[in-house]
Coordinates of C-alpha atoms and ligand atoms in Angstrom, one line a residue:
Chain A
X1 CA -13.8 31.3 -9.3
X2 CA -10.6 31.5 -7.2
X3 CA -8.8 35.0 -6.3
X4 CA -5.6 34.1 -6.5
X5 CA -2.7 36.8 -5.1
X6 CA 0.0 36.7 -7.3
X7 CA 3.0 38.3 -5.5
X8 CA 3.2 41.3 -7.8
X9 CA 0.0 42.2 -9.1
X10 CA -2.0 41.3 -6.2
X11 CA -5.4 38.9 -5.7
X12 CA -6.7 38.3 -9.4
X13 CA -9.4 35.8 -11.0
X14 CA -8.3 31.8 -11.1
X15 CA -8.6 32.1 -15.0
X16 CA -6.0 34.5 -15.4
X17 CA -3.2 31.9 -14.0
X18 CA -1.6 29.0 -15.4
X19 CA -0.7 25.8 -13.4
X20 CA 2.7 24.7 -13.0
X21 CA 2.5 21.4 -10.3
X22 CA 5.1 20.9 -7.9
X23 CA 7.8 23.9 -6.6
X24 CA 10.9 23.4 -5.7
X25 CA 11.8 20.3 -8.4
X26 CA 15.3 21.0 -9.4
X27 CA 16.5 19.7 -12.7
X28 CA 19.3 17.3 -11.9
X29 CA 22.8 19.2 -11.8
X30 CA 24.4 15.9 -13.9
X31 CA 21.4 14.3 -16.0
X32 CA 23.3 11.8 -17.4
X33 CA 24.9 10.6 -13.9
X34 CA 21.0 9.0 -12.7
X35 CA 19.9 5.7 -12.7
X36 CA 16.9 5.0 -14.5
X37 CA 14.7 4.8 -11.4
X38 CA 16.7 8.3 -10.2
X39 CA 15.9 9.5 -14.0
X40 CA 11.9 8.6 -14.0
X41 CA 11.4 9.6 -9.8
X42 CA 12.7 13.7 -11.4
X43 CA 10.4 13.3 -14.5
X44 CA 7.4 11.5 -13.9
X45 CA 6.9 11.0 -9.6
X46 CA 5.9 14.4 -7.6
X47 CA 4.1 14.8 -3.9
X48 CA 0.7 14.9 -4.2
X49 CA -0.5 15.4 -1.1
X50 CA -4.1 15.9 1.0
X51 CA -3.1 18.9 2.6
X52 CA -0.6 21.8 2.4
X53 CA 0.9 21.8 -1.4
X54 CA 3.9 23.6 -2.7
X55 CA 3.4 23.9 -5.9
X56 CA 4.3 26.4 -8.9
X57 CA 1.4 29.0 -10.6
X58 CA 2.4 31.4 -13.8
X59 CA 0.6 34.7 -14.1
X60 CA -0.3 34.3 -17.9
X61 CA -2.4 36.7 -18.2
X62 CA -1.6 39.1 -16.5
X63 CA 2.5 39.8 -15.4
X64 CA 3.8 36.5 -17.2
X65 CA 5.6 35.6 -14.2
X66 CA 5.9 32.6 -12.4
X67 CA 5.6 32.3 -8.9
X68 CA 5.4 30.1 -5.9
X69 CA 2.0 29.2 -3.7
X70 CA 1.5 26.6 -0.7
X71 CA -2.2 25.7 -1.6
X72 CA -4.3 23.3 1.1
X73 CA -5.7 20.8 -1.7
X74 CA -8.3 19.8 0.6
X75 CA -10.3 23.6 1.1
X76 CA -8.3 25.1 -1.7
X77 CA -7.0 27.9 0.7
X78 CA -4.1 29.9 -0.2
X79 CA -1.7 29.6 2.5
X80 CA 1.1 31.5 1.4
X81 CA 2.1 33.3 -2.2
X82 CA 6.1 33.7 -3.0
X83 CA 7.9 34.7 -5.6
X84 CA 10.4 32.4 -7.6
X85 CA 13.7 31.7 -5.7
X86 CA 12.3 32.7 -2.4
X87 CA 12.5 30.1 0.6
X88 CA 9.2 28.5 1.2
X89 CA 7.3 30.6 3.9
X90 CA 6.4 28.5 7.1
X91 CA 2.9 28.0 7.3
X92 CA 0.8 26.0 9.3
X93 CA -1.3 23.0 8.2
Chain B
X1 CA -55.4 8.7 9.0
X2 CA -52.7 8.0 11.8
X3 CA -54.2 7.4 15.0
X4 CA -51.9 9.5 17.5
X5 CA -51.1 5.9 19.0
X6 CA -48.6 5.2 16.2
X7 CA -45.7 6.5 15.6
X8 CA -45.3 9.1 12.3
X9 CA -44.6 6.5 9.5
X10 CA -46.5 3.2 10.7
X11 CA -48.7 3.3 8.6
X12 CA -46.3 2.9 5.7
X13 CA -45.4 -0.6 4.2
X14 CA -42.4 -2.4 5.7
X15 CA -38.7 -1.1 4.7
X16 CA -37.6 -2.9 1.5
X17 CA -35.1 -5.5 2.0
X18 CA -31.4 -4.4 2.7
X19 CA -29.5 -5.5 -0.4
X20 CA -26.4 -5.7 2.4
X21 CA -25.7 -5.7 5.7
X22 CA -23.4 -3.5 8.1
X23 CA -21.3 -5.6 10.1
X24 CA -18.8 -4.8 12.9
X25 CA -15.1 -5.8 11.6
X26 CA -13.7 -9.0 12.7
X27 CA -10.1 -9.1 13.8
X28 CA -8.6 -10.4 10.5
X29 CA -9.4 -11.3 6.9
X30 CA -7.7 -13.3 4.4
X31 CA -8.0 -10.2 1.5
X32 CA -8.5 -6.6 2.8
X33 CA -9.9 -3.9 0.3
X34 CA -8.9 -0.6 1.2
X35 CA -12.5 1.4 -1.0
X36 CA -16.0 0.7 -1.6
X37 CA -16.2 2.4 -5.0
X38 CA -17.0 0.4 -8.2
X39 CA -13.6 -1.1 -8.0
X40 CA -13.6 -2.0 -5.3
X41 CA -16.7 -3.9 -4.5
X42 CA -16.1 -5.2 -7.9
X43 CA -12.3 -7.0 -7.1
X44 CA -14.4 -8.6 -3.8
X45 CA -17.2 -10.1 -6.1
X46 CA -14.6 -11.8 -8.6
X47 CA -12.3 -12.8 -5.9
X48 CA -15.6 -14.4 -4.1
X49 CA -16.7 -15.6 -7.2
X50 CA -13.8 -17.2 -9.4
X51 CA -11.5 -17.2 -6.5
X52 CA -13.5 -18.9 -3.8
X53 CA -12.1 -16.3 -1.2
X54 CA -15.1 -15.2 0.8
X55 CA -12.9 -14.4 4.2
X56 CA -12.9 -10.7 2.7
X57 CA -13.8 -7.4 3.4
X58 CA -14.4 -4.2 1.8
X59 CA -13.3 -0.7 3.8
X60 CA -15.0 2.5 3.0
X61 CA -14.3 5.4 4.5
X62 CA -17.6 7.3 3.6
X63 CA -20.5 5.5 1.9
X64 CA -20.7 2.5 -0.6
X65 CA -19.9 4.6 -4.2
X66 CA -19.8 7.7 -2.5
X67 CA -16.6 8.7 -4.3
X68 CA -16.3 8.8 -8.0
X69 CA -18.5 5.8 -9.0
X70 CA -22.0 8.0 -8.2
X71 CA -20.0 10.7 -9.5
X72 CA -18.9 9.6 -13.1
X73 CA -20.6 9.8 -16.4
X74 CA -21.2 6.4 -17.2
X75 CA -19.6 6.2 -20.6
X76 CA -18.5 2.4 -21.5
X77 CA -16.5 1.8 -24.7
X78 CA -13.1 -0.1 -25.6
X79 CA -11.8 2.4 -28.5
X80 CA -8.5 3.0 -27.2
X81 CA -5.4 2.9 -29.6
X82 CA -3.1 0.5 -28.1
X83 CA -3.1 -3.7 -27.5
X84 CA -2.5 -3.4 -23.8
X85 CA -5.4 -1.6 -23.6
X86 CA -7.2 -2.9 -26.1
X87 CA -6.9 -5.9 -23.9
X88 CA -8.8 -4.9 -20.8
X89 CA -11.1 -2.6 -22.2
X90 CA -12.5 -4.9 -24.6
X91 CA -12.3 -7.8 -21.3
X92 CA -14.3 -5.1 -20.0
X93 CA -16.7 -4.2 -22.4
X94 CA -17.5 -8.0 -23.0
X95 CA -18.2 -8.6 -19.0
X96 CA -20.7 -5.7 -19.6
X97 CA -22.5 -7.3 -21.8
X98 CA -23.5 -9.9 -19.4
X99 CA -23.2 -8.0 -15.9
X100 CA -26.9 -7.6 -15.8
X101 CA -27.5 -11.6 -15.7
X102 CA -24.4 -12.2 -14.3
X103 CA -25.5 -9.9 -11.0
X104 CA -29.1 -10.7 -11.5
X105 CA -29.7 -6.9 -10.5
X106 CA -30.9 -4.4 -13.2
X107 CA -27.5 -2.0 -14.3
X108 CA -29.4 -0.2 -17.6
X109 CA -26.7 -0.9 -19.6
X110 CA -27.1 0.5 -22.7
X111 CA -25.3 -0.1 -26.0
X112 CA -26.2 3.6 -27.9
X113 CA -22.5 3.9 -29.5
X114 CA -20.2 6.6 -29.0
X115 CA -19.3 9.0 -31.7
X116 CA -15.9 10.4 -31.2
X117 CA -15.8 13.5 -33.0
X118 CA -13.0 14.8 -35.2
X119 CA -12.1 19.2 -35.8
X120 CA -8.9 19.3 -37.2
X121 CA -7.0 17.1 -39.6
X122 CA -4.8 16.1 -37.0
X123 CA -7.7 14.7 -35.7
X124 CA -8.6 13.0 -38.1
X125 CA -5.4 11.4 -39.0
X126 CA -5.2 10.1 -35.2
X127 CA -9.3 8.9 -34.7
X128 CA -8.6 6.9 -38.9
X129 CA -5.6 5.5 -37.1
X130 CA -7.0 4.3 -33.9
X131 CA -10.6 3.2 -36.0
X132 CA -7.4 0.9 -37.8
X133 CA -5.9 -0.4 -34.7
X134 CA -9.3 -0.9 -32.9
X135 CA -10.3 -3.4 -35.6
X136 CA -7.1 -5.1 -35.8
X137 CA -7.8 -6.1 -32.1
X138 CA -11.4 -7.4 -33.6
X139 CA -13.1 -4.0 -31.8
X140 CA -15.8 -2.9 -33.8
X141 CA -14.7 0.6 -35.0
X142 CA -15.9 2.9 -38.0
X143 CA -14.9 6.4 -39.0
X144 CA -17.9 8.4 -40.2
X145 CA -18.5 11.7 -42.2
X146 CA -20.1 14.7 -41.0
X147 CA -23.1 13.5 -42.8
X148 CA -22.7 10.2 -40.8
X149 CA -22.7 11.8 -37.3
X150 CA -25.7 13.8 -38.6
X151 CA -27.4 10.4 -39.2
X152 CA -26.4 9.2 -36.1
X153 CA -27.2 11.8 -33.7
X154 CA -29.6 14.5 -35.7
X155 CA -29.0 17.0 -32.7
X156 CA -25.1 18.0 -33.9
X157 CA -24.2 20.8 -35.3
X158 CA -21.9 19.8 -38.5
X159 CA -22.6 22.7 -40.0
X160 CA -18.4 24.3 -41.2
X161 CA -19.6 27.5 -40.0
X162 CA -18.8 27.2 -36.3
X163 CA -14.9 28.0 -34.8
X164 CA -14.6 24.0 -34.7
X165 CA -16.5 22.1 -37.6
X166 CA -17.2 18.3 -37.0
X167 CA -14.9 17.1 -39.8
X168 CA -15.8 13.1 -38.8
X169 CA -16.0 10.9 -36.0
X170 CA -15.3 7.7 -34.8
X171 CA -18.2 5.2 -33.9
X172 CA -18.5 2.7 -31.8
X173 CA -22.0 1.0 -31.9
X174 CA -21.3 -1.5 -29.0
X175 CA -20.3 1.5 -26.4
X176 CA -22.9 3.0 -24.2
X177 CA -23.5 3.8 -20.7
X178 CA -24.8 2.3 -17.7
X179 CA -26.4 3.5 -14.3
X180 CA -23.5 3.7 -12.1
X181 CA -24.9 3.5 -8.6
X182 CA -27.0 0.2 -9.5
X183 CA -23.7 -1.2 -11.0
X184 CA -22.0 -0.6 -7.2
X185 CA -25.2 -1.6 -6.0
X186 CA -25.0 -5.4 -8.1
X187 CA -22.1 -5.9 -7.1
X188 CA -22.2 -5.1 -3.8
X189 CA -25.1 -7.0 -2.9
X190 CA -23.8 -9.8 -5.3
X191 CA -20.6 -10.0 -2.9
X192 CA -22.1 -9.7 0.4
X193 CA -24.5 -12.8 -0.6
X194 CA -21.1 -14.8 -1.0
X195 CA -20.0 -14.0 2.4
X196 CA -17.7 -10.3 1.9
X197 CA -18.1 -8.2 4.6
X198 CA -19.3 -4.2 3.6
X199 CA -17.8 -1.7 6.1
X200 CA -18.6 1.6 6.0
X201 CA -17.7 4.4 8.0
X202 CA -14.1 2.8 8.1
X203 CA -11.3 5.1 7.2
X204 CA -7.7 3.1 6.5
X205 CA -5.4 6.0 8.5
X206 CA -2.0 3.3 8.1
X207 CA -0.9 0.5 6.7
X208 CA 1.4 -2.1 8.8
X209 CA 4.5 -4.2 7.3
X210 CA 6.6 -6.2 8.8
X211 CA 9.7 -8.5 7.0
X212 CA 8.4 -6.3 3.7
X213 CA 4.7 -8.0 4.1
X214 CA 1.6 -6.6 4.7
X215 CA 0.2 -7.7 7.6
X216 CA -2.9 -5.1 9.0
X217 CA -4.3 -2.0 8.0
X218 CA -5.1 0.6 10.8
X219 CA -8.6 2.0 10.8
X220 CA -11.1 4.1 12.1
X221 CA -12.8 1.5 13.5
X222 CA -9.5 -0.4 14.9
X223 CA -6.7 -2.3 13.7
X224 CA -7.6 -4.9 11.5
X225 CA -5.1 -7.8 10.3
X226 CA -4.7 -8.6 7.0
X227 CA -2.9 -11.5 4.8
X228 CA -3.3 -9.3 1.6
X229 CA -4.2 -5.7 1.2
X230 CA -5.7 -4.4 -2.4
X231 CA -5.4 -0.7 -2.9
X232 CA -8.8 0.7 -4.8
X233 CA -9.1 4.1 -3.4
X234 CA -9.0 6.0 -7.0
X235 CA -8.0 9.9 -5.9
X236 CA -7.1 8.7 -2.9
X237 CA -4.4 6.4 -3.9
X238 CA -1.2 8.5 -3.5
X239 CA -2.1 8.9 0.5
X240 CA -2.7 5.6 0.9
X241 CA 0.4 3.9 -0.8
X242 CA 2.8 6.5 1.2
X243 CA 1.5 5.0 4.4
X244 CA 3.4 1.9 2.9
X245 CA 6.5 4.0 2.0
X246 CA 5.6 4.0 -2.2
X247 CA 5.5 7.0 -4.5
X248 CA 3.1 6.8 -7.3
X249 CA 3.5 8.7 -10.6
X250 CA -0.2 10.4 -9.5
X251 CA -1.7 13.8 -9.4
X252 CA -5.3 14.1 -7.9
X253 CA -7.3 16.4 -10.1
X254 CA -11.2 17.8 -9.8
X255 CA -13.1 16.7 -12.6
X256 CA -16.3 18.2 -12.4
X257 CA -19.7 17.2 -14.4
X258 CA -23.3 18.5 -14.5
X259 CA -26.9 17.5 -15.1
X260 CA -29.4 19.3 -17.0
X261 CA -33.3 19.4 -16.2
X262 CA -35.0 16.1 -17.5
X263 CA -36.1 16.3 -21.2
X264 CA -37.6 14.6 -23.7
X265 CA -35.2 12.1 -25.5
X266 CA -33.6 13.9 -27.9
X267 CA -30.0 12.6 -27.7
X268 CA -29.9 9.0 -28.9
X269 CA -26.3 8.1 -28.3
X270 CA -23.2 9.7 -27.0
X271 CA -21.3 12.5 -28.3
X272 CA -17.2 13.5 -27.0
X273 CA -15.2 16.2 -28.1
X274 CA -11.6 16.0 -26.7
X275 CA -11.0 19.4 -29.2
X276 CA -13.8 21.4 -27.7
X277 CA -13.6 19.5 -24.3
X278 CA -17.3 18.4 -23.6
X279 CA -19.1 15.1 -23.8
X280 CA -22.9 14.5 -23.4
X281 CA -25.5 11.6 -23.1
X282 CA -29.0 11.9 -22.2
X283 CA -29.7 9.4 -18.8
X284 CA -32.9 7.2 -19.1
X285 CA -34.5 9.2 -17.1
X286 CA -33.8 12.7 -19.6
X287 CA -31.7 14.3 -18.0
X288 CA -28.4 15.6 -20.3
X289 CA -25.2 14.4 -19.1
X290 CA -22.2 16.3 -19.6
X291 CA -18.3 16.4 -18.6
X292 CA -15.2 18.7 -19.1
X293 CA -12.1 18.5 -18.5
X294 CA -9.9 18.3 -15.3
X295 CA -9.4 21.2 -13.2
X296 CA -5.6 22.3 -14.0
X297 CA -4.6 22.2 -10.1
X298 CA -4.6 19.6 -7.5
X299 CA -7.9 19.2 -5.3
X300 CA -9.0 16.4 -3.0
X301 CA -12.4 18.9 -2.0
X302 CA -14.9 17.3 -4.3
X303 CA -14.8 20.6 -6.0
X304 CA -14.1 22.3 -8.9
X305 CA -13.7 26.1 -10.3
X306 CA -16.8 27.6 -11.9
X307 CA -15.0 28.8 -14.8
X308 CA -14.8 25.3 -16.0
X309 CA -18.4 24.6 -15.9
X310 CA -18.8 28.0 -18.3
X311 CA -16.2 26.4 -20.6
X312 CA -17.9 23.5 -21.2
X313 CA -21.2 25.1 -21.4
X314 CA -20.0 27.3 -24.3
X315 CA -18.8 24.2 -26.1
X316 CA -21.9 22.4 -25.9
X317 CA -23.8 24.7 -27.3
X318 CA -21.6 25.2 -29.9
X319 CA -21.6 21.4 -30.6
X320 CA -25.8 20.8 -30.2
X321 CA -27.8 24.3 -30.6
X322 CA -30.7 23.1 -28.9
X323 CA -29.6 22.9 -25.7
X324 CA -29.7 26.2 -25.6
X325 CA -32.9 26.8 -23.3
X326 CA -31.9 24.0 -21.3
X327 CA -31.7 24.7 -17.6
X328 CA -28.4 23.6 -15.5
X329 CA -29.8 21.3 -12.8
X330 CA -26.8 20.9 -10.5
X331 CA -22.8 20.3 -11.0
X332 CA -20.6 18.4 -8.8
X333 CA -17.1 16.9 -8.8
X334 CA -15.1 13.4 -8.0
X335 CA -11.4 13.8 -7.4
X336 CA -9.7 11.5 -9.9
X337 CA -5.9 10.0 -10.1
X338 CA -4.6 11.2 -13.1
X339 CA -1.1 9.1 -14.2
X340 CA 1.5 10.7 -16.5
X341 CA 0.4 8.3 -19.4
X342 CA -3.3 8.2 -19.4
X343 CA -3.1 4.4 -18.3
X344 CA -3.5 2.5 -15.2
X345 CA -1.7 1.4 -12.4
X346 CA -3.0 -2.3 -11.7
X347 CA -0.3 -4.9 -10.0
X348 CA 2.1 -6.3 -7.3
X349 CA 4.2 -3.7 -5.2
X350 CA 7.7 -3.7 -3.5
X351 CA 5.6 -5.0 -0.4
X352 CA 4.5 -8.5 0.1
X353 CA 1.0 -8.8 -0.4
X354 CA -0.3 -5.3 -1.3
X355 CA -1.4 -5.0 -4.5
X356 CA -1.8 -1.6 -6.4
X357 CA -5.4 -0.4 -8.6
X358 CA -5.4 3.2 -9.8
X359 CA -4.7 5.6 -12.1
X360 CA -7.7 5.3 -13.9
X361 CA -7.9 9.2 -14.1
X362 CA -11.0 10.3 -15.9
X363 CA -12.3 6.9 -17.2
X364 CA -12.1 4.2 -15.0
X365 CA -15.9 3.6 -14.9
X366 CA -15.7 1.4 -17.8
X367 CA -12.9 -0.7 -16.9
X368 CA -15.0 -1.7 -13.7
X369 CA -16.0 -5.3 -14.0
X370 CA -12.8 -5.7 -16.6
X371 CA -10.1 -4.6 -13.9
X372 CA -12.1 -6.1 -11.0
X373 CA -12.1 -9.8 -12.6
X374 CA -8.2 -9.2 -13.4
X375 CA -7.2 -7.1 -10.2
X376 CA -9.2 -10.6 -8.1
X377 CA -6.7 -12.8 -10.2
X378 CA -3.3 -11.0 -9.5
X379 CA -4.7 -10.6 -5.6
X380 CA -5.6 -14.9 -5.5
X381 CA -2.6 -15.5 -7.5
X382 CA 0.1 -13.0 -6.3
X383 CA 0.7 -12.7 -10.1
X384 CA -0.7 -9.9 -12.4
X385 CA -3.6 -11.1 -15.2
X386 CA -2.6 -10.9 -19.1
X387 CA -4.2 -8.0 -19.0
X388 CA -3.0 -6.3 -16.6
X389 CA 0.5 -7.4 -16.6
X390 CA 1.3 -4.0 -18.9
X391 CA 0.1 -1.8 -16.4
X392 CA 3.1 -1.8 -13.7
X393 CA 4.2 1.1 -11.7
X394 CA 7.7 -0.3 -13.0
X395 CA 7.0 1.0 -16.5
X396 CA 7.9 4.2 -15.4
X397 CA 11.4 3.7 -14.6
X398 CA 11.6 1.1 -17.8
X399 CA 9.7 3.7 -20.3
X400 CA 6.6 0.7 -21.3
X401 CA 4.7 3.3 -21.0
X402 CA 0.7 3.0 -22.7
X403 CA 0.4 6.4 -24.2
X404 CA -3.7 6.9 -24.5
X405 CA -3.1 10.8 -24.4
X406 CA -5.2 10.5 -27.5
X407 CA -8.2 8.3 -26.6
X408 CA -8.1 9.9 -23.2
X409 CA -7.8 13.0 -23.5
X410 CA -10.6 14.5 -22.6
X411 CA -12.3 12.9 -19.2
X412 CA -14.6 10.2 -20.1
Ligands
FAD501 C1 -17.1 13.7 -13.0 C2 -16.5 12.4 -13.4 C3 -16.9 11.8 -14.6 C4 -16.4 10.6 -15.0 N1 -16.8 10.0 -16.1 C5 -16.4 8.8 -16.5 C6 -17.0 8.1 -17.6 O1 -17.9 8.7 -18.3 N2 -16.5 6.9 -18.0 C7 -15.5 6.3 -17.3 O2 -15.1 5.2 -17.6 N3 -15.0 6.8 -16.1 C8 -15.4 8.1 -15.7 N4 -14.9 8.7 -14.6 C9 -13.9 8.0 -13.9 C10 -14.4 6.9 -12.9 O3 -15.5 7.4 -12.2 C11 -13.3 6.4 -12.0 O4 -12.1 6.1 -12.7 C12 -13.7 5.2 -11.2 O5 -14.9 5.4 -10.6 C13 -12.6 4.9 -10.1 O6 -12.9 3.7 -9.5 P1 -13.8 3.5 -8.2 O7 -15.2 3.4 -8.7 O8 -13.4 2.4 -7.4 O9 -13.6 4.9 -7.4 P2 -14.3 5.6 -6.2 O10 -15.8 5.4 -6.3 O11 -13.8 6.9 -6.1 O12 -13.8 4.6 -5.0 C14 -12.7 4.9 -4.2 C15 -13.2 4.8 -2.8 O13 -12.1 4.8 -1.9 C16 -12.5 5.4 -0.7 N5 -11.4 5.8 0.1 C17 -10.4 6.7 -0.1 N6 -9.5 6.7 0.9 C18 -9.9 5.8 1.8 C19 -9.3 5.4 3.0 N7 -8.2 5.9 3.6 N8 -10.0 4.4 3.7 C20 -11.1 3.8 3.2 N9 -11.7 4.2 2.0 C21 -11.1 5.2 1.3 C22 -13.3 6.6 -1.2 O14 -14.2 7.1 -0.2 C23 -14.0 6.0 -2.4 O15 -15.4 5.6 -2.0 C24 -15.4 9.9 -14.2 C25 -15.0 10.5 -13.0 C26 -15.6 11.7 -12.6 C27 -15.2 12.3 -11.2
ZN502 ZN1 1.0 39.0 -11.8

């Protein structure tokens, strides 16, 4: 089992989070403006890396908030935790 | 005894005969395959075999069926709900039935049926739909009763006592499983008697274009020219297809299975819950086989969380009591390429000559000799098979999309 550090309530069990996939994926300001291929790349394509992920987790069970994490998918490492509309912390690969 | 002239070991008979050799890579192939899993080894057979293209050669970056074909649990059945699928499945299931002779190498494929169990009337209405479509596409396809998976495999639980009853199933007969590692092993040796060349210990780190064509992959073990490059590196597929500038709709997920202690047989066929999230068979040689489902994040470590393992512990012995004293033996995980639709990935790409094979998530085991006879064809004819011709990366922007959500659910 993971500890994973949720930027308010501190490191907690994996099986009190929720996965959320990719940060940072804005919805698109005028839906109806995108092409088809611009239309499936924002629902269906995201990074999917070996390596340093961005990516989204929701505290579900414990604060109900979601936050932010760059994960290395390779060891599983935590590299950074932030909370929602923070910038992405640097960190190194 | 040894007489301390010989070496430890010379005594013992001579090393069985290699069913393949290891040679160096030559400068350039006709047909480069970028993963030595069942797919694979599989495309180079039936590209060697229908095709007559032998200038080929198989890249591994680890060993032969290192990655999720050793790692799988070796269910084989065609009982998905829609006709594209229908298609290849059932292509595949029918090359199963005659892999063995056709390879003339011992696979243990085993035709014990699958029951598909039902625990909520939404189940049910969706496992009496698909038992409809399956045998409109001439699958063999029942739906049984609780007293009809009892009959089938004494060993469930149906009493309506438990948090999820067994409310029905669908059955199969002609599913089963297969030993996975002799399967790789068939084909492998199969192809490297027609002239492919096996190399191991050969990671692809880029892929080289030029005009919008293929033209050499770069490797571990040097650059190595190419006139067509085929893509079969299951988890590994989205870091692969970016070195040729392409997005794929993929997320690489841990699925993790486990092995129990061998037992006597007690579990004649093969049992999956996509409600309670476990299925089990019991291998020839006793040991019970089970899966989950994916881990929720995205891993490329070979490695799951335990939490999962418990999970599907707890619904297993919900689902078959008697496993109760069973020991766990060991757990272990593949990383699998799981597409937004449950389907596969299998065509032509933006570039010239590469060719795209993933996808297959959680059940691509069964599809092996099916997509590795069609994947051969759209590689010898730059054109995708019948059956595979539904399967573009286009159908994402188009919205074709093969929705087997429910026949997929779970990992299988
Ligand atoms: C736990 C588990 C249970 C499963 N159970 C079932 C089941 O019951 N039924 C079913 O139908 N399917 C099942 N599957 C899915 C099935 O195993 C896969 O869909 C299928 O094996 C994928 O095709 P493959 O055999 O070619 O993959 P793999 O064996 O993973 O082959 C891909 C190969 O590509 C290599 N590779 C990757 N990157 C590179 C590179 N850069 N250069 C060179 N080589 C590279 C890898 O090392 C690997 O050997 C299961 C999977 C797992 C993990
Ligand atoms: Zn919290």
């Amino acid at each position: 089992m993971q500890l994973i550090p949720c930027p308010w309530c501190g490191p907690r069990e994996e099986a009190e989070f929720h996965y959320g996939g990719q940060a940072h994926v804005a919805y698109p300001e005028d839906p109806s403006a995108l092409t088809d291929e611009e239309w499936a790349q924002y629902v269906f394509f995201r990074e999917n890396p070996s390596g340093p992920f961005a990516e989204r987790w929701s505290h579900s069970a414990g604060c109900r908030r979601w936050f932010n994490a760059v994960r290395d998918t390779r060891s599983h490492d935590l590299l950074a935790v932030y909370r929602a509309g923070e910038p992405m912390p640097e960190v190194l690969s | 005894m040894t007489s301390p002239a010989q070496p430890p070991g010379a005594h013992l008979p001579e090393h069985p005969d290699f069913l393949w050799e290891n040679p160096e890579p030559k400068a350039s192939y006709d047909v480069v395959i970028v993963g030595g899993g069942g797919h694979g080894l599989a495309t180079a057979y039936y590209l060697a075999k229908v095709h007559g293209i032998t200038n080929v050669a198989v890249l591994e970056k680890g060993w032969l069926a290192g990655g999720n074909m050793a790692r799988n649990t070796t269910i084989i059945r065609s009982n998905y709900l829609w006709d594209e699928s229908s298609g290849i499945y059932e292509h595949s299931l029918k090359l199963w039935e005659g892999l063995e002779e056709d390879l003339g190498y011992p696979i243990l494929f085993d035709q014990r049926g699958v029951l598909n169990l039902a625990h909520s009337l939404q189940d049910v209405r969706d496992s009496v739909r698909r038992v409809n479509a399956n045998r409109l596409n001439g699958i063999d396809a029942e739906w049984v009763d609780p007293a009809g998976v009892k009959e089938i495999c004494p060993i469930v639980n149906v009493s309506p006592d438990v948090r999820y009853p067994v409310l029905g199933a669908t059955y199969q007969p002609r599913a089963g499983i297969a030993k996975h590692d002799y399967v790789a092993w068939g084909y492998a040796r199969a192809a490297h008697a027609m002239g492919v060349d096996l190399i191991q210990n050969c990671e692809v780190t880029g892929l080289e274009t030029a005009g919008g064509r293929i033209t050499a992959v770069q490797t571990s073990r040097g650059r190595i020219a190419a006139g067509k490059v085929a893509l079969c590196a299951a988890g590994h597929s989205s870091v692969l297809a970016k070195m040729a500038g392409i997005r794929l709709p993929l997320a690489s997920h841990p699925l993790q299975a486990l092995v129990s202690e061998l037992l006597e047989p007690v579990h004649p066929t093969v049992v999956m819950s996509n409600a309670v999230h476990v299925y089990v068979s019991q291998a020839h040689k006793g040991e019970l086989v089970m899966g989950a489902g994916i881990d929720s994040y995205n891993g490329y470590g070979q490695r799951g969380s335990f939490h999962i393992i418990e999970q599907q512990m707890s619904a297993a012995l919900e689902l078959f009591p008697v496993f109760a004293r069973a020991h766990l033996l060991r757990t272990w995980a593949g990383i699998v390429d799981v597409s937004p639709d449950a389907s596969p990935i299998v065509g032509l790409t933006p570039v010239g000559g590469l060719y795209l094979n993933c996808g297959w998530g959680t059940g691509g085991f069964k599809a092996t000799p099916g997509v590795g006879d069609c994947f051969a064809h759209t590689i010898a004819h730059d054109k995708p098979h019948p059956f595979n011709e539904p399967f573009t990366l286009e159908r994402f922007t188009t919205g074709a999309l093969v929705d087997e959500h429910g026949a997929a659910a779970v990992a299988h």
